mmCIF file of C-alpha atoms in Angstrom:
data_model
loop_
_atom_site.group_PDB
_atom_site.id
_atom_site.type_symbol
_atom_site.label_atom_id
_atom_site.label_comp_id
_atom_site.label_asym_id
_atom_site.label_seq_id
_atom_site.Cartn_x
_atom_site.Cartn_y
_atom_site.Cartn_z
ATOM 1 C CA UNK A 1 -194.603 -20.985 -104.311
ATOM 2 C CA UNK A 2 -197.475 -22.842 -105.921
ATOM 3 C CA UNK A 3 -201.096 -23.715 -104.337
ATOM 4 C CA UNK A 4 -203.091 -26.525 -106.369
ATOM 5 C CA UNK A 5 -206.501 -25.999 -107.624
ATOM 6 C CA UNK A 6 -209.490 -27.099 -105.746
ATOM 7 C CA UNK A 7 -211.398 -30.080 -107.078
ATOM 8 C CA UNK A 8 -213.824 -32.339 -106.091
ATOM 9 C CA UNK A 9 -213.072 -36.519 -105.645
ATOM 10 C CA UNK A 10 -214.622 -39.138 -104.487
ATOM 11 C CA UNK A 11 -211.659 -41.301 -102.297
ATOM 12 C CA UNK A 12 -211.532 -44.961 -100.293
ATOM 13 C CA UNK A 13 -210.247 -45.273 -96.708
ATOM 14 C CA UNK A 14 -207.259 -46.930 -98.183
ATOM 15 C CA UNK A 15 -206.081 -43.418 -99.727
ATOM 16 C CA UNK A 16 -204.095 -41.171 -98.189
ATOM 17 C CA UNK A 17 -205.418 -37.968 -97.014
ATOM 18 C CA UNK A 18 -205.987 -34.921 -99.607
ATOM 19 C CA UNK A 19 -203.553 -32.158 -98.612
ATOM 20 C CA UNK A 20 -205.901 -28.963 -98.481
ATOM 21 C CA UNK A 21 -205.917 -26.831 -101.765
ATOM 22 C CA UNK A 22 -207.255 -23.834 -99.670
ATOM 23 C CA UNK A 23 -207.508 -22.062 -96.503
ATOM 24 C CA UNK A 24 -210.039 -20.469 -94.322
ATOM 25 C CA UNK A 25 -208.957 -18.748 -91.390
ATOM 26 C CA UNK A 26 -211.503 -17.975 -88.696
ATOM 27 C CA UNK A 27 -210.667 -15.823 -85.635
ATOM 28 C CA UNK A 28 -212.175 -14.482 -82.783
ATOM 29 C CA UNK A 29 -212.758 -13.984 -78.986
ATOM 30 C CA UNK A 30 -215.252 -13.038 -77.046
ATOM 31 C CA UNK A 31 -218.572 -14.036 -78.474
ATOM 32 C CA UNK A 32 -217.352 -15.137 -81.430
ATOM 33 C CA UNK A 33 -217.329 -19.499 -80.899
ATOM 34 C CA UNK A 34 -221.212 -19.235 -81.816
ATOM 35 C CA UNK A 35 -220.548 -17.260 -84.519
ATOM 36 C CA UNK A 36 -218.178 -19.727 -86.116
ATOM 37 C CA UNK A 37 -220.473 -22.717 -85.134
ATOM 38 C CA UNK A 38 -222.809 -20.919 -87.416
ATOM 39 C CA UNK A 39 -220.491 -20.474 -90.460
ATOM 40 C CA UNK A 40 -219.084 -23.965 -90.330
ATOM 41 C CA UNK A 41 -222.837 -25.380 -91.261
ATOM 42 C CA UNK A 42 -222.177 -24.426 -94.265
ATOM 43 C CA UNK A 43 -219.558 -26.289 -94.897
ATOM 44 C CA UNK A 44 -219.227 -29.460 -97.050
ATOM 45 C CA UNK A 45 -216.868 -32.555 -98.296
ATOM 46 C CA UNK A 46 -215.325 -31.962 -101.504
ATOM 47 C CA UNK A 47 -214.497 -28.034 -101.745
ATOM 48 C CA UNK A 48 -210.438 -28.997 -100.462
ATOM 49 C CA UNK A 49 -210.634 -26.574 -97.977
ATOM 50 C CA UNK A 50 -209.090 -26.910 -94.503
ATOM 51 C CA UNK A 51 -210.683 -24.335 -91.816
ATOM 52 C CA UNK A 52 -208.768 -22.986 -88.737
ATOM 53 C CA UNK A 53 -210.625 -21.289 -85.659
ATOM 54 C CA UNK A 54 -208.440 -19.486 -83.993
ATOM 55 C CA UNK A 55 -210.273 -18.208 -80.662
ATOM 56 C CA UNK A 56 -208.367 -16.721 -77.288
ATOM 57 C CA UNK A 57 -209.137 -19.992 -75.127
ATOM 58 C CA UNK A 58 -207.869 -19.960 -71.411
ATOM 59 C CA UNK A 59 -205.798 -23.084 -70.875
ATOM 60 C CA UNK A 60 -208.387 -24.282 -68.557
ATOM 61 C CA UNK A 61 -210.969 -24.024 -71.406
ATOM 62 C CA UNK A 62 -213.069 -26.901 -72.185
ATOM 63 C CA UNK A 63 -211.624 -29.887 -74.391
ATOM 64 C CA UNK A 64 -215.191 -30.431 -75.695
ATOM 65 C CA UNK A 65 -214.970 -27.576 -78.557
ATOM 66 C CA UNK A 66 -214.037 -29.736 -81.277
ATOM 67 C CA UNK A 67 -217.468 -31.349 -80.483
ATOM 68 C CA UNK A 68 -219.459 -28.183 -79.897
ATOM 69 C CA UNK A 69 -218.062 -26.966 -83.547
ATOM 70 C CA UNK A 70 -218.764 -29.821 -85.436
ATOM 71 C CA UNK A 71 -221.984 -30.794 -83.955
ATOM 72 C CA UNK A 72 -223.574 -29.277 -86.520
ATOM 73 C CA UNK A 73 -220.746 -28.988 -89.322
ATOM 74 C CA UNK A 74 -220.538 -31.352 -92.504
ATOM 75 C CA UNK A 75 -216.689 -31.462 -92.048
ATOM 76 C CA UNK A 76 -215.437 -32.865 -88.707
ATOM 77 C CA UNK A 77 -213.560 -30.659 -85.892
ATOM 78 C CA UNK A 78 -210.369 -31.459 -83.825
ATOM 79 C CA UNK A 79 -207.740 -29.509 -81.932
ATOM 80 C CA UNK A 80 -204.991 -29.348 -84.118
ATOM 81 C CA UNK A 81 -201.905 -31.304 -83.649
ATOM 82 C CA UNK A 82 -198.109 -30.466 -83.868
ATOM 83 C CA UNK A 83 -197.038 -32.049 -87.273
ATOM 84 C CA UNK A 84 -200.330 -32.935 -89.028
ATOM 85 C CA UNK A 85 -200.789 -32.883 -92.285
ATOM 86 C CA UNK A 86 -203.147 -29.801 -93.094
ATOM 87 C CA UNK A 87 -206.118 -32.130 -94.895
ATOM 88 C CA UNK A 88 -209.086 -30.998 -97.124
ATOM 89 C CA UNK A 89 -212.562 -31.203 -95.448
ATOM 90 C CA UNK A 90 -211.457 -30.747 -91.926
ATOM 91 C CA UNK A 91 -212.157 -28.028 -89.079
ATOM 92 C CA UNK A 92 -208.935 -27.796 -86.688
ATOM 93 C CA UNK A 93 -208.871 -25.518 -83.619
ATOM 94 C CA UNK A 94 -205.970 -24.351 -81.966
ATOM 95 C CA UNK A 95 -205.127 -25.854 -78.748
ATOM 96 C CA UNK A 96 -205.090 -22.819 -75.587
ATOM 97 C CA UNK A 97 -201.700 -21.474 -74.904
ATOM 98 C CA UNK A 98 -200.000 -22.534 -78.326
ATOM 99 C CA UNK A 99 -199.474 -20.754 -81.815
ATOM 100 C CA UNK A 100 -200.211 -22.281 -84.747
ATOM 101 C CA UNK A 101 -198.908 -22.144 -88.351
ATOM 102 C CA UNK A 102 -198.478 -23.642 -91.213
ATOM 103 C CA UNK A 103 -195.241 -25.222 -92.744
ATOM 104 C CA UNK A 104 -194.838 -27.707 -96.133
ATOM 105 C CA UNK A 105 -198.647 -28.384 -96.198
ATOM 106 C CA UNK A 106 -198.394 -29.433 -92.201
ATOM 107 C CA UNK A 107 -199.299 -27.414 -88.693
ATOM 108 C CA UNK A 108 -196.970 -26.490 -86.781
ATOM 109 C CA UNK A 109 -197.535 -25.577 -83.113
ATOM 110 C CA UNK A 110 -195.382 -23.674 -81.190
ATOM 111 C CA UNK A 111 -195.652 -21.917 -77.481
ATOM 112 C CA UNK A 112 -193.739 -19.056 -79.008
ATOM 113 C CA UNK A 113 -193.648 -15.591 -77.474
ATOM 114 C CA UNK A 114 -197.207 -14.022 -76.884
ATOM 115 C CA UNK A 115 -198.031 -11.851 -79.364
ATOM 116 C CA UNK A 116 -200.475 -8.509 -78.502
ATOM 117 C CA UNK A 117 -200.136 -10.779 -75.383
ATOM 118 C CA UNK A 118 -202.903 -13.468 -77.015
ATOM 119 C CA UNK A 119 -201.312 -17.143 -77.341
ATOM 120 C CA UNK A 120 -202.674 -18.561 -79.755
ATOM 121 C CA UNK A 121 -202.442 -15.296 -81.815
ATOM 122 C CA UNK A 122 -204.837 -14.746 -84.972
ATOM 123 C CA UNK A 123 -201.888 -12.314 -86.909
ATOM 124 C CA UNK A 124 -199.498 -15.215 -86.432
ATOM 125 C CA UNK A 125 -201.893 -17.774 -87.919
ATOM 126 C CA UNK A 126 -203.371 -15.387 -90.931
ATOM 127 C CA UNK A 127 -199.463 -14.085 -91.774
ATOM 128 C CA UNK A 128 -198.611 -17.809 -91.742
ATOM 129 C CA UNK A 129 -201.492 -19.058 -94.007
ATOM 130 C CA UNK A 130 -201.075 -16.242 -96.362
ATOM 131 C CA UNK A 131 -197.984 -16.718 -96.894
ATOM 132 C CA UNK A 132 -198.445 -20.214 -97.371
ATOM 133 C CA UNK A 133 -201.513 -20.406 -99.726
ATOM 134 C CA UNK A 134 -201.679 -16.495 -100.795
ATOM 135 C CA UNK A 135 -204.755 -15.753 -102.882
ATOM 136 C CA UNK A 136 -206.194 -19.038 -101.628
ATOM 137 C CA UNK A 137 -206.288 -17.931 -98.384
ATOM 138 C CA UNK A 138 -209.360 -16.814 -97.039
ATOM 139 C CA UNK A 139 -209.433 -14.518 -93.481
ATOM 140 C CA UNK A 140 -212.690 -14.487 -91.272
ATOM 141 C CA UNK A 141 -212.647 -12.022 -88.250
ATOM 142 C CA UNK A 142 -215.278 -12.106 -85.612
ATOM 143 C CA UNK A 143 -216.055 -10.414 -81.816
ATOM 144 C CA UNK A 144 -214.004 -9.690 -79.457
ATOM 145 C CA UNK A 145 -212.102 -7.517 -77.799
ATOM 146 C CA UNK A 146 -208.906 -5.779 -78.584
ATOM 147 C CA UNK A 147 -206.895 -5.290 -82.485
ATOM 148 C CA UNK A 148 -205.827 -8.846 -82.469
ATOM 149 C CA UNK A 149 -206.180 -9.905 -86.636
ATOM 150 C CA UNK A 150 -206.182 -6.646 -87.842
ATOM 151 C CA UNK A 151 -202.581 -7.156 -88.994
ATOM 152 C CA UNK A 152 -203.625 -10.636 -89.993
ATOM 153 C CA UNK A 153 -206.098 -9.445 -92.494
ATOM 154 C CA UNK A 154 -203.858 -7.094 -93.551
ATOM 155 C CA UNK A 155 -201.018 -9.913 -94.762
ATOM 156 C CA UNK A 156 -203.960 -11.915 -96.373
ATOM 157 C CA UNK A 157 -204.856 -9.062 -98.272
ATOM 158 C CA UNK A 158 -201.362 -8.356 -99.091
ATOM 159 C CA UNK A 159 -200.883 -11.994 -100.661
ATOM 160 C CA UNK A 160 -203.882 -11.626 -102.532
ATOM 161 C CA UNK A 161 -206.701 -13.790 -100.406
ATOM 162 C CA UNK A 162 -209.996 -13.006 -99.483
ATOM 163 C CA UNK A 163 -211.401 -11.230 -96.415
ATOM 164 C CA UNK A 164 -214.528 -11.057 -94.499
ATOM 165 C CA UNK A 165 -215.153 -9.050 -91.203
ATOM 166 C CA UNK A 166 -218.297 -9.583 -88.570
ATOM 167 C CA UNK A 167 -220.431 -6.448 -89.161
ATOM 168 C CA UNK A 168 -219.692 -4.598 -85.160
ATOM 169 C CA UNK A 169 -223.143 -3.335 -85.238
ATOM 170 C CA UNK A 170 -223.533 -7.114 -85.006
ATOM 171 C CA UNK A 171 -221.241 -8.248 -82.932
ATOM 172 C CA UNK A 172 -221.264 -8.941 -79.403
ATOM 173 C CA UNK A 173 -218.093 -7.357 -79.047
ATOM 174 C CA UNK A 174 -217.210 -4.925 -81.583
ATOM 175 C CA UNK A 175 -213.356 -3.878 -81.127
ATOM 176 C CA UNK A 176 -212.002 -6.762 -82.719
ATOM 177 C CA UNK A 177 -214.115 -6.574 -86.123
ATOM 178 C CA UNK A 178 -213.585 -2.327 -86.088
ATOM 179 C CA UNK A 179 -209.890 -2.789 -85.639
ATOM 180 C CA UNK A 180 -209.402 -4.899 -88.633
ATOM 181 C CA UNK A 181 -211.876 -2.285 -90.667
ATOM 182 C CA UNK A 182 -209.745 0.800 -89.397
ATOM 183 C CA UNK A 183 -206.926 -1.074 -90.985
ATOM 184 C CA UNK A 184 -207.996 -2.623 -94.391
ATOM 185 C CA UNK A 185 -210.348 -2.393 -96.497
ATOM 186 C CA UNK A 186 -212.111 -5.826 -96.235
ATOM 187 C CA UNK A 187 -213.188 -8.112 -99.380
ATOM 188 C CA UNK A 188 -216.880 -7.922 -97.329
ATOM 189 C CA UNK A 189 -218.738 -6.756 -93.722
ATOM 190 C CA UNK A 190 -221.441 -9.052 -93.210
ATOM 191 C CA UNK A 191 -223.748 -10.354 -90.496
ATOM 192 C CA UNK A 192 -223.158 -13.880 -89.559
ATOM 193 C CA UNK A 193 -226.000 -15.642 -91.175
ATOM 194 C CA UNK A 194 -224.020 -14.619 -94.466
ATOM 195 C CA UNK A 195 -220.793 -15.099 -93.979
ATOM 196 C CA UNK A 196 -220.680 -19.343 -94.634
ATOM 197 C CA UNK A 197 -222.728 -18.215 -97.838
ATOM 198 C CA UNK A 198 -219.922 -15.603 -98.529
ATOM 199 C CA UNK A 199 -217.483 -18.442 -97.541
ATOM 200 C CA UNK A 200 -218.644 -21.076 -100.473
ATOM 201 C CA UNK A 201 -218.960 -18.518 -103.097
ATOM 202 C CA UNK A 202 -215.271 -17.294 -102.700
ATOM 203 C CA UNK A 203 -213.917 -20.714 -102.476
ATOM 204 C CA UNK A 204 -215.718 -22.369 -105.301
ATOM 205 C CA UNK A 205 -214.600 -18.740 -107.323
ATOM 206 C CA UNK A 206 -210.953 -20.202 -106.730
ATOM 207 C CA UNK A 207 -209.378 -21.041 -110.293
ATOM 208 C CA UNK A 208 -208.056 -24.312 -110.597
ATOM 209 C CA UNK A 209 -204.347 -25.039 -111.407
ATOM 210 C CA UNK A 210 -201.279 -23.648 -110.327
ATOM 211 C CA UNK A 211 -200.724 -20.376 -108.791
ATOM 212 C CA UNK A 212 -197.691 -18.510 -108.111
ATOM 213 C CA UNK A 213 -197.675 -16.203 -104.082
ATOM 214 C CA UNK A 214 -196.054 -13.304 -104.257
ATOM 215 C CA UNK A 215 -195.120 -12.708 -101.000
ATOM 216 C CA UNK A 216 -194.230 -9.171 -100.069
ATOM 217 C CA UNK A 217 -190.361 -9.022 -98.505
ATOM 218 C CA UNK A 218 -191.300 -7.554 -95.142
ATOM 219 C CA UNK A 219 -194.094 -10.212 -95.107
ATOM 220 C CA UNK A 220 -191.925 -13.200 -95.285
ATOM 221 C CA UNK A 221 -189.543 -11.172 -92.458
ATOM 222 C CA UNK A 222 -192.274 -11.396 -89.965
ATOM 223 C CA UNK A 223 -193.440 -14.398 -90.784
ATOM 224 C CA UNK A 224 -190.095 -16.185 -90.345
ATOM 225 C CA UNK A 225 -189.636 -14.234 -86.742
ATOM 226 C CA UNK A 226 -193.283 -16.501 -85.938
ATOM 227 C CA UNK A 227 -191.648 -19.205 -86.664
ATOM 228 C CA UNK A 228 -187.722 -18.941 -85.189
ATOM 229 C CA UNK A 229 -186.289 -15.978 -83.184
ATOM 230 C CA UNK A 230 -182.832 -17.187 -85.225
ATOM 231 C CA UNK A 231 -181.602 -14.001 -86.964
ATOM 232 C CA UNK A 232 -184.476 -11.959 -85.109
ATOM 233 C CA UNK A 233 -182.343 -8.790 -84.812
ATOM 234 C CA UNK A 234 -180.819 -8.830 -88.038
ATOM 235 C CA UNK A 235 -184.598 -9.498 -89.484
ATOM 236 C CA UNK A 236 -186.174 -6.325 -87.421
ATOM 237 C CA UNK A 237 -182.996 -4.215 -89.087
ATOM 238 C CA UNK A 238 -184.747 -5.153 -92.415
ATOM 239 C CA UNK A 239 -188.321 -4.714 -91.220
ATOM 240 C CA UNK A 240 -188.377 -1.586 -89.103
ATOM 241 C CA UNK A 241 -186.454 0.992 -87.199
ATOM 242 C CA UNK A 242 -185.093 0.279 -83.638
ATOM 243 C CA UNK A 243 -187.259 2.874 -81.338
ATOM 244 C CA UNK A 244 -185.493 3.945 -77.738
ATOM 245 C CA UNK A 245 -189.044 1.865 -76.544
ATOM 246 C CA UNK A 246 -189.031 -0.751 -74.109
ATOM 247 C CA UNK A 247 -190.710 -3.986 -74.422
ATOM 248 C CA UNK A 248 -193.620 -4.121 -71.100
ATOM 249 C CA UNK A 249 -192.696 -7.533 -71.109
ATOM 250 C CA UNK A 250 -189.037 -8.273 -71.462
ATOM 251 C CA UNK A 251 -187.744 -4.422 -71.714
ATOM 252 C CA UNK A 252 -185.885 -5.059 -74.469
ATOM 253 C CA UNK A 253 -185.629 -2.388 -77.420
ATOM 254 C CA UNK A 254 -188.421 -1.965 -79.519
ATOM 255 C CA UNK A 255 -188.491 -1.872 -83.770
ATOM 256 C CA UNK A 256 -191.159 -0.290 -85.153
ATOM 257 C CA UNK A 257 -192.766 -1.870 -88.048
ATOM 258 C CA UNK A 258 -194.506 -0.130 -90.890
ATOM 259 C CA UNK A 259 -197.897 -1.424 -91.597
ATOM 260 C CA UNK A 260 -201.090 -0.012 -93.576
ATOM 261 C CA UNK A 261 -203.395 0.136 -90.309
ATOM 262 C CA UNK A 262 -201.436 0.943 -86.930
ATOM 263 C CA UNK A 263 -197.605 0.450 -87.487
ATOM 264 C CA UNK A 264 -196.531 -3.011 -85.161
ATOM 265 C CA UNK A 265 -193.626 -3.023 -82.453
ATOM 266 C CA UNK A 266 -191.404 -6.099 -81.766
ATOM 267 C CA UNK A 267 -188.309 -7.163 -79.854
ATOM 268 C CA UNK A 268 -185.747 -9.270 -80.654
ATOM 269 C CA UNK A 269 -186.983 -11.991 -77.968
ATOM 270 C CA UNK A 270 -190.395 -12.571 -80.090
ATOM 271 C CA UNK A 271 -192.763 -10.369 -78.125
ATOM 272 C CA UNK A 272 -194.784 -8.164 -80.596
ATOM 273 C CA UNK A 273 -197.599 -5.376 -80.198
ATOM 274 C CA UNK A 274 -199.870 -3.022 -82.362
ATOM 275 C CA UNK A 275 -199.603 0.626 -81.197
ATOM 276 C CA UNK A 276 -202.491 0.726 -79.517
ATOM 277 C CA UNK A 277 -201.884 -2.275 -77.265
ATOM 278 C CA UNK A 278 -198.184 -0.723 -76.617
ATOM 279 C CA UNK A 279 -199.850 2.453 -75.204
ATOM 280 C CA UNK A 280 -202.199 0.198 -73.256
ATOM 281 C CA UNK A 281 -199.207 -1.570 -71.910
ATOM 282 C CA UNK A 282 -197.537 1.960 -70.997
ATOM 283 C CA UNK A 283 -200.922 3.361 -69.166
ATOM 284 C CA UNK A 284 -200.520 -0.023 -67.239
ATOM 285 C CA UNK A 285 -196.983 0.296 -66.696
ATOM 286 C CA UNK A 286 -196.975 4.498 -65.481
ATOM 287 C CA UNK A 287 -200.723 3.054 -63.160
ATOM 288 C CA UNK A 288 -198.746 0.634 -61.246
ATOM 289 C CA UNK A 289 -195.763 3.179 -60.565
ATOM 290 C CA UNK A 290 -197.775 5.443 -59.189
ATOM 291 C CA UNK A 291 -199.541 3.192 -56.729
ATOM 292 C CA UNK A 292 -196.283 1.997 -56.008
ATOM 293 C CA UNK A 293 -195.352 6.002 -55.208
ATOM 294 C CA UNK A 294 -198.560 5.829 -53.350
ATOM 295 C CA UNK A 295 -197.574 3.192 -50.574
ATOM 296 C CA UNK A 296 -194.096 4.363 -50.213
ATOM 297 C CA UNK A 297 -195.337 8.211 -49.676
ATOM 298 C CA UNK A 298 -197.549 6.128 -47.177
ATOM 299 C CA UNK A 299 -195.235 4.170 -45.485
ATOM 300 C CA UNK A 300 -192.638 7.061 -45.400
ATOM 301 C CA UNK A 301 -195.787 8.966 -43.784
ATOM 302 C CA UNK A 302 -196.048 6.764 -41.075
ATOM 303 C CA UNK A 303 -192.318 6.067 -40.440
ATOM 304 C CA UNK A 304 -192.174 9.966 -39.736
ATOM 305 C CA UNK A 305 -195.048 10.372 -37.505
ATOM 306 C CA UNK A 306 -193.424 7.202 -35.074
ATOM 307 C CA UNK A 307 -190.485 8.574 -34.939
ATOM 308 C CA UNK A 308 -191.991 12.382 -34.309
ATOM 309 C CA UNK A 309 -194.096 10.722 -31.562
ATOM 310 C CA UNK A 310 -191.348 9.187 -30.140
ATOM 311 C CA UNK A 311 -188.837 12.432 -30.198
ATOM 312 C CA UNK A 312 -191.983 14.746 -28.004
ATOM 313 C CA UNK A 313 -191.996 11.635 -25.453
ATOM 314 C CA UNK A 314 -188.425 12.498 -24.860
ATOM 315 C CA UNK A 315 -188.629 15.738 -25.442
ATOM 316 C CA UNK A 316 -192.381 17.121 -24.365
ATOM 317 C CA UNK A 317 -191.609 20.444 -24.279
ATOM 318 C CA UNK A 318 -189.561 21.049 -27.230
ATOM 319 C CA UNK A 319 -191.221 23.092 -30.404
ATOM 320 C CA UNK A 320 -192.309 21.195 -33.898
ATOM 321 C CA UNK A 321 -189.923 18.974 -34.487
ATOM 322 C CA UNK A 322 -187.938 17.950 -37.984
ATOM 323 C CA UNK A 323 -189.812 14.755 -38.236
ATOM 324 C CA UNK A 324 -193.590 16.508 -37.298
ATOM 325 C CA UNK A 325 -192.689 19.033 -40.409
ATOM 326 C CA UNK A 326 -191.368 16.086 -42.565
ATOM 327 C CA UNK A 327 -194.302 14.104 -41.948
ATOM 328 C CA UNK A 328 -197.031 16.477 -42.454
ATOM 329 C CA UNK A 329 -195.005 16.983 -45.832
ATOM 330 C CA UNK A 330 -194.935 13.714 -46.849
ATOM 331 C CA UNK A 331 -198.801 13.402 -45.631
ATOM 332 C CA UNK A 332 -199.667 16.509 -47.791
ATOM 333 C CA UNK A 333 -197.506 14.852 -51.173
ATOM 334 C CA UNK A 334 -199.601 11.641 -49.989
ATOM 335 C CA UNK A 335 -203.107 13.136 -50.601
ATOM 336 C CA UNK A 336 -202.487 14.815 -54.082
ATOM 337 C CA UNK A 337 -201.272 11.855 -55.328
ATOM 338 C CA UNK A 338 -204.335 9.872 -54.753
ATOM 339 C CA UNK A 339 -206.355 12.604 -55.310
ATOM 340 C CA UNK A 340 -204.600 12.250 -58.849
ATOM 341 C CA UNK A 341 -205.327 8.455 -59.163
ATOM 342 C CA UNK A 342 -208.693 9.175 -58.093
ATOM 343 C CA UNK A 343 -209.201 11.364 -61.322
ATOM 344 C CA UNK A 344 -206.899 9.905 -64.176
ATOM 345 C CA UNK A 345 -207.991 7.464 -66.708
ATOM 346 C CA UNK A 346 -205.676 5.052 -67.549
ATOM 347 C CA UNK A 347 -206.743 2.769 -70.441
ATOM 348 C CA UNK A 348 -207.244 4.457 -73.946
ATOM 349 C CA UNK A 349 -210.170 3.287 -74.854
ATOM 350 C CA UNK A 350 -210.676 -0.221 -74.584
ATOM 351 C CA UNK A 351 -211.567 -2.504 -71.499
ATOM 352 C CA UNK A 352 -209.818 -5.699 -70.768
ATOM 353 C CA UNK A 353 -210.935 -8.634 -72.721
ATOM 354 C CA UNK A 354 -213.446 -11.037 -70.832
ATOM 355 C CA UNK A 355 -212.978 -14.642 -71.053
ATOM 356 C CA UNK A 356 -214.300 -16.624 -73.741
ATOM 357 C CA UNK A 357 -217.549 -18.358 -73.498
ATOM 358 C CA UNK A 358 -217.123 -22.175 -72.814
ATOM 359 C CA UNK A 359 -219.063 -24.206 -75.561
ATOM 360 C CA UNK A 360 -221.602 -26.004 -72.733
ATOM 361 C CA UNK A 361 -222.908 -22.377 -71.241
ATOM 362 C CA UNK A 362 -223.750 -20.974 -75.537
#
């Protein structure tokens, strides 16, 4: 695989577009689209570079953020498009509720399987784009919430790119950037204000000419399952081991798969998780059985007490009956389980991810 070197030229309308000789990848979540407003000032014509912001929008999020972005940008914004050529010099922005990769120097979009349960999903864009452009490849994480683009990072490191990481002291929210540190060792931590600086000096460092992407096996594995689920299981054989795991979202078996941060879990349908967000998952799964315990302990409660009522009308006189001593059983079983809820903690660490910010409210 061979990636172009960057240079600069001046072209007419009449030309067609200049494919992108690099790529910056920019993800995020919660507080992060002001943060990537601010590093796309620094942006200019001529360097070849295409940007992607990939940002966990709800599918009822604003249209206007190709606007907000490159309001004050020297390259102009857009949500990306299924089939586009990948051009130098231009911002694109996933569309909510779709994946997006890259294939033959062209996006693809795809409403694939969600992935840590965020569609679009940074890992899927980074592994894509490192695969794709290797050491030209350049992987920006910001806030939010969660581990989504730790294993990102991780591939662009792997194919020899460049990463920076928002500094969490800085960030709004910190678990995003601090996931990605716990599993690499980034290129650079820097505050915000620095990172479009950071962004021009590693591009322009690019060498021009050819370059050959050596693409680690397992790499190319996962990043083929992104794209097609043909061949998954025969693919997750390669990858990982098959774990006696269920998937929370299919319940299909689980492969583990062997990373440098926290190892990765998918099934053969496409859904995919980093350890911690399995265990999350589990916590959810083992709180909503026990509610569910809850109400039938509750409802078996008062089923027995009816039908203890209704045995003393018939028989006033009669001792505690089967159904009194049942009841005050299933009473007793009822209280210790919610004094149980009452005292367990059920998510391991990190609280669920608030929605994005829409551009008009930043």
């Amino acid at each position: 695989m061979h990636c172009r070197g960057i240079f600069i030229v001046n072209r007419s309308t009449d030309e067609p577009p200049e494919q992108a000789a690099a790529l910056a990848i920019i993800g995020g979540s919660a507080g992060a689209l002001p943060a990537a407003r601010q590093i796309t000032r620094h942006l200019r014509p001529g360097m070849g570079l295409a940007v992607v912001i990939i940002a966990h929008l709800s599918s009822r999020s604003s249209s206007t953020l190709d606007k907000y972005v490159s309001r004050d940008s020297g390259l102009p914004a857009a949500f990306a498009t299924d089939g586009q050529t990948l051009e130098a010099d231009h911002i694109y922005i996933a569309p909510p509720d779709l994946h997006l990769l890259f294939d033959a120097g062209r996006i693809r979009l795809n409403s694939g399987p969600r992935i840590n349960y965020s569609r679009p999903s940074i890992d899927v864009a980074m592994r894509s784009g490192a695969v794709h452009f290797g050491p030209r490849t350049v992987g920006i994480l910001l806030s939010g919430m969660l581990d989504d683009g730790a294993a990102g990072v991780e591939s662009i490191q792997a194919c020899g790119g460049k990463t920076i990481i928002q500094d969490p002291e800085e960030a709004p929210y910190p678990a995003m950037p601090l996931s990605a540190i716990n599993a690499i060792t980034p290129d650079h931590v820097a505050d915000v204000e620095n990172i479009g600086a950071l962004l021009l000096e590693i591009v322009e460092a690019f060498p021009a000419g050819p370059i050959t992407v050596d693409v680690p096996q397992a790499l190319q594995l996962e990043a083929a399952l992104d794209r097609t689920l043909e061949n998954a299981q025969s693919r997750l054989d390669q990858l990982g081991a098959r774990t006696s795991l269920a998937c929370p979202d299919c319940g299909g078996p689980l492969w583990e798969i062997p990373r440098d941060g926290e190892n990765g879990y998918r099934c053969h349908i496409g859904h995919a998780y980093s350890a911690s967000r399995l265990l999350e998952s589990q916590w959810d799964e083992i709180e909503k059985s026990l509610w569910v315990a809850l109400r039938s302990l509750e409802e078996k409660s008062r089923l027995l007490q009816r039908l203890a009522k209704e045995e003393a009308s018939r028989r006033p006189n009669s001792p505690l009956t089967s159904f009194e001593t049942k009841a005050r059983e299933a009473e007793a079983h009822t209280q210790q389980l919610r004094t149980l809820l009452s005292k367990m903690v059920f998510e391991p660490g990190q609280e669920a991810e608030p929605p994005v910010q829409s551009p008009e409210s930043t």
